[in-house]
CSV table of C-alpha atoms in Angstrom, one decimal:
chain,number,residue,atom,x,y,z
T,1451,MET,CA,-1.0,54.9,-58.0
T,1452,GLU,CA,0.6,55.7,-54.6
T,1453,ASP,CA,4.2,54.9,-53.9
T,1454,ASP,CA,4.5,52.8,-50.7
T,1455,HIS,CA,8.4,52.8,-50.5
T,1456,ASP,CA,8.5,55.8,-48.3
T,1457,ARG,CA,6.1,54.4,-45.7
T,1458,PRO,CA,7.8,52.1,-43.3
T,1459,SER,CA,6.2,48.7,-42.5
T,1460,PRO,CA,4.6,48.6,-39.0
T,1461,LEU,CA,6.7,45.5,-38.2
T,1462,SER,CA,9.9,47.0,-39.5
T,1463,GLY,CA,12.5,46.4,-36.7
T,1464,LEU,CA,10.1,44.1,-34.8
T,1465,TRP,CA,10.2,41.0,-36.9
T,1466,SER,CA,12.8,39.1,-34.9
T,1467,CYS,CA,11.1,40.2,-31.6
T,1468,VAL,CA,7.7,39.0,-32.6
T,1469,VAL,CA,8.5,35.9,-34.6
T,1470,GLY,CA,11.3,34.9,-32.1
T,1471,GLY,CA,9.0,35.3,-29.2
T,1472,LEU,CA,6.3,33.3,-30.8
T,1473,LEU,CA,8.8,30.5,-31.6
T,1474,LEU,CA,10.0,30.4,-28.1
T,1475,VAL,CA,6.5,30.1,-26.8
T,1476,LEU,CA,5.8,27.3,-29.4
T,1477,LEU,CA,8.9,25.5,-28.3
T,1478,LEU,CA,7.7,25.7,-24.7
T,1479,ILE,CA,4.3,24.2,-25.7
T,1480,VAL,CA,6.1,21.3,-27.4
T,1481,LEU,CA,8.6,20.7,-24.6
T,1482,ASP,CA,5.8,20.8,-22.0
T,1483,PRO,CA,7.9,21.7,-18.9
T,1484,VAL,CA,6.9,21.4,-15.4
T,1485,LEU,CA,5.2,24.5,-14.2
T,1486,ARG,CA,4.5,23.8,-10.5
T,1487,VAL,CA,7.0,22.7,-7.7
T,1488,GLU,CA,4.5,19.9,-6.8
T,1489,ASP,CA,4.9,18.3,-10.3
T,1490,CYS,CA,8.8,18.2,-10.2
T,1491,PRO,CA,10.1,14.7,-10.3
T,1492,ASN,CA,12.1,15.3,-7.0
T,1493,HIS,CA,9.3,16.7,-5.0
T,1494,GLY,CA,9.0,14.7,-1.8
T,1495,GLY,CA,6.2,16.5,-0.1
T,1496,SER,CA,8.4,19.3,1.3
T,1497,PHE,CA,8.3,22.8,-0.4
T,1498,SER,CA,12.0,22.8,-1.2
T,1499,GLY,CA,12.4,19.3,-2.5
T,1500,SER,CA,15.8,17.7,-2.9
T,1501,GLY,CA,16.9,19.9,-5.7
T,1502,GLY,CA,18.7,19.1,-9.0
T,1503,ALA,CA,15.8,18.1,-11.1
T,1504,SER,CA,15.0,19.5,-14.6
T,1505,ALA,CA,11.7,21.1,-15.5
T,1506,PHE,CA,12.0,19.6,-18.9
T,1507,ALA,CA,11.8,15.8,-19.8
T,1508,ASP,CA,15.3,16.1,-21.3
T,1509,PRO,CA,17.7,17.8,-18.9
T,1510,ALA,CA,19.7,19.1,-21.8
T,1511,TRP,CA,17.1,21.7,-22.4
T,1512,ASP,CA,18.2,23.3,-19.1
T,1513,PHE,CA,21.2,24.5,-21.1
T,1514,PHE,CA,19.7,24.9,-24.5
T,1515,PHE,CA,16.6,26.8,-23.8
T,1516,PRO,CA,18.4,29.7,-22.0
T,1517,LEU,CA,20.9,29.7,-24.9
T,1518,LEU,CA,18.1,30.0,-27.4
T,1519,ALA,CA,16.6,32.7,-25.3
T,1520,LEU,CA,19.9,34.5,-25.4
T,1521,GLY,CA,20.2,34.0,-29.1
T,1522,TRP,CA,16.7,35.6,-29.6
T,1523,VAL,CA,17.8,38.8,-27.7
T,1524,VAL,CA,21.1,38.9,-29.8
T,1525,LEU,CA,19.0,38.7,-33.1
T,1526,VAL,CA,16.6,41.4,-31.9
T,1527,VAL,CA,19.6,43.7,-31.2
T,1528,MET,CA,21.2,42.9,-34.6
T,1529,GLU,CA,17.9,43.7,-36.3
T,1530,GLN,CA,17.8,47.0,-34.8
T,1531,ALA,CA,21.2,47.8,-36.5
T,1532,LEU,CA,19.9,47.1,-39.9
T,1533,PRO,CA,19.3,50.2,-42.1
T,1534,VAL,CA,15.9,48.9,-43.2
T,1535,THR,CA,14.8,49.2,-39.7
T,1536,TRP,CA,15.4,52.9,-39.5
T,1537,ARG,CA,14.3,53.7,-43.1
T,1538,GLY,CA,11.4,56.3,-43.1
T,1539,ARG,CA,11.5,56.9,-39.4
T,1540,SER,CA,12.6,59.9,-37.2
T,1541,ARG,CA,15.6,59.3,-34.9
T,1542,LEU,CA,13.4,59.4,-31.9
T,1543,GLU,CA,10.8,56.9,-33.3
T,1544,GLY,CA,13.6,54.6,-34.3
T,1545,TRP,CA,15.3,54.6,-30.9
T,1546,VAL,CA,12.0,54.2,-29.1
T,1547,ARG,CA,11.1,51.2,-31.2
T,1548,ALA,CA,14.5,49.7,-30.8
T,1549,GLY,CA,14.5,50.3,-27.1
T,1550,VAL,CA,11.1,48.7,-26.7
T,1551,ALA,CA,12.0,45.6,-28.8
T,1552,VAL,CA,15.3,45.0,-27.0
T,1553,MET,CA,13.8,45.6,-23.5
T,1554,ALA,CA,10.7,43.4,-24.4
T,1555,SER,CA,12.9,40.6,-25.6
T,1556,MET,CA,15.3,40.8,-22.7
T,1557,ALA,CA,12.5,40.8,-20.1
T,1558,ALA,CA,10.6,38.0,-21.8
T,1559,SER,CA,13.7,35.8,-22.2
T,1560,CYS,CA,14.7,36.4,-18.5
T,1561,LEU,CA,11.2,35.6,-17.3
T,1562,LEU,CA,10.9,32.4,-19.5
T,1563,ALA,CA,14.4,31.0,-19.0
T,1564,LEU,CA,14.7,31.7,-15.2
T,1565,SER,CA,11.2,30.5,-14.4
T,1566,PHE,CA,12.0,27.1,-15.7
T,1567,ALA,CA,15.6,27.1,-14.5
T,1568,VAL,CA,14.4,27.4,-10.8
T,1569,VAL,CA,11.1,25.7,-10.6
T,1570,CYS,CA,12.5,22.2,-9.7
T,1571,ARG,CA,15.8,23.4,-7.9
């Protein structure tokens, strides 16, 4: 019988990145925000509109969604500091995985949060 304790899990250190990203996408599907300027409630035929509308049905999500995206990035960074994330990996492999996870979550959260923050402004 082989001992699998020495072999690290392929998702070790990436759980919060993958699961958190999927949860944010699921939340966006449920919230069904406005994706086009033409669909904004303040769109009056001009490209710029009158501004100040929300992409979400409830304007409170203009605050909560970026806050959740920031929380996701913080959780990804915290996961990278856990010893189990680094167990069985070389320093280089650990740093590369940590860098990819943090940069991917930061890029995705900025893309998601900013795209809905400016669509109806």
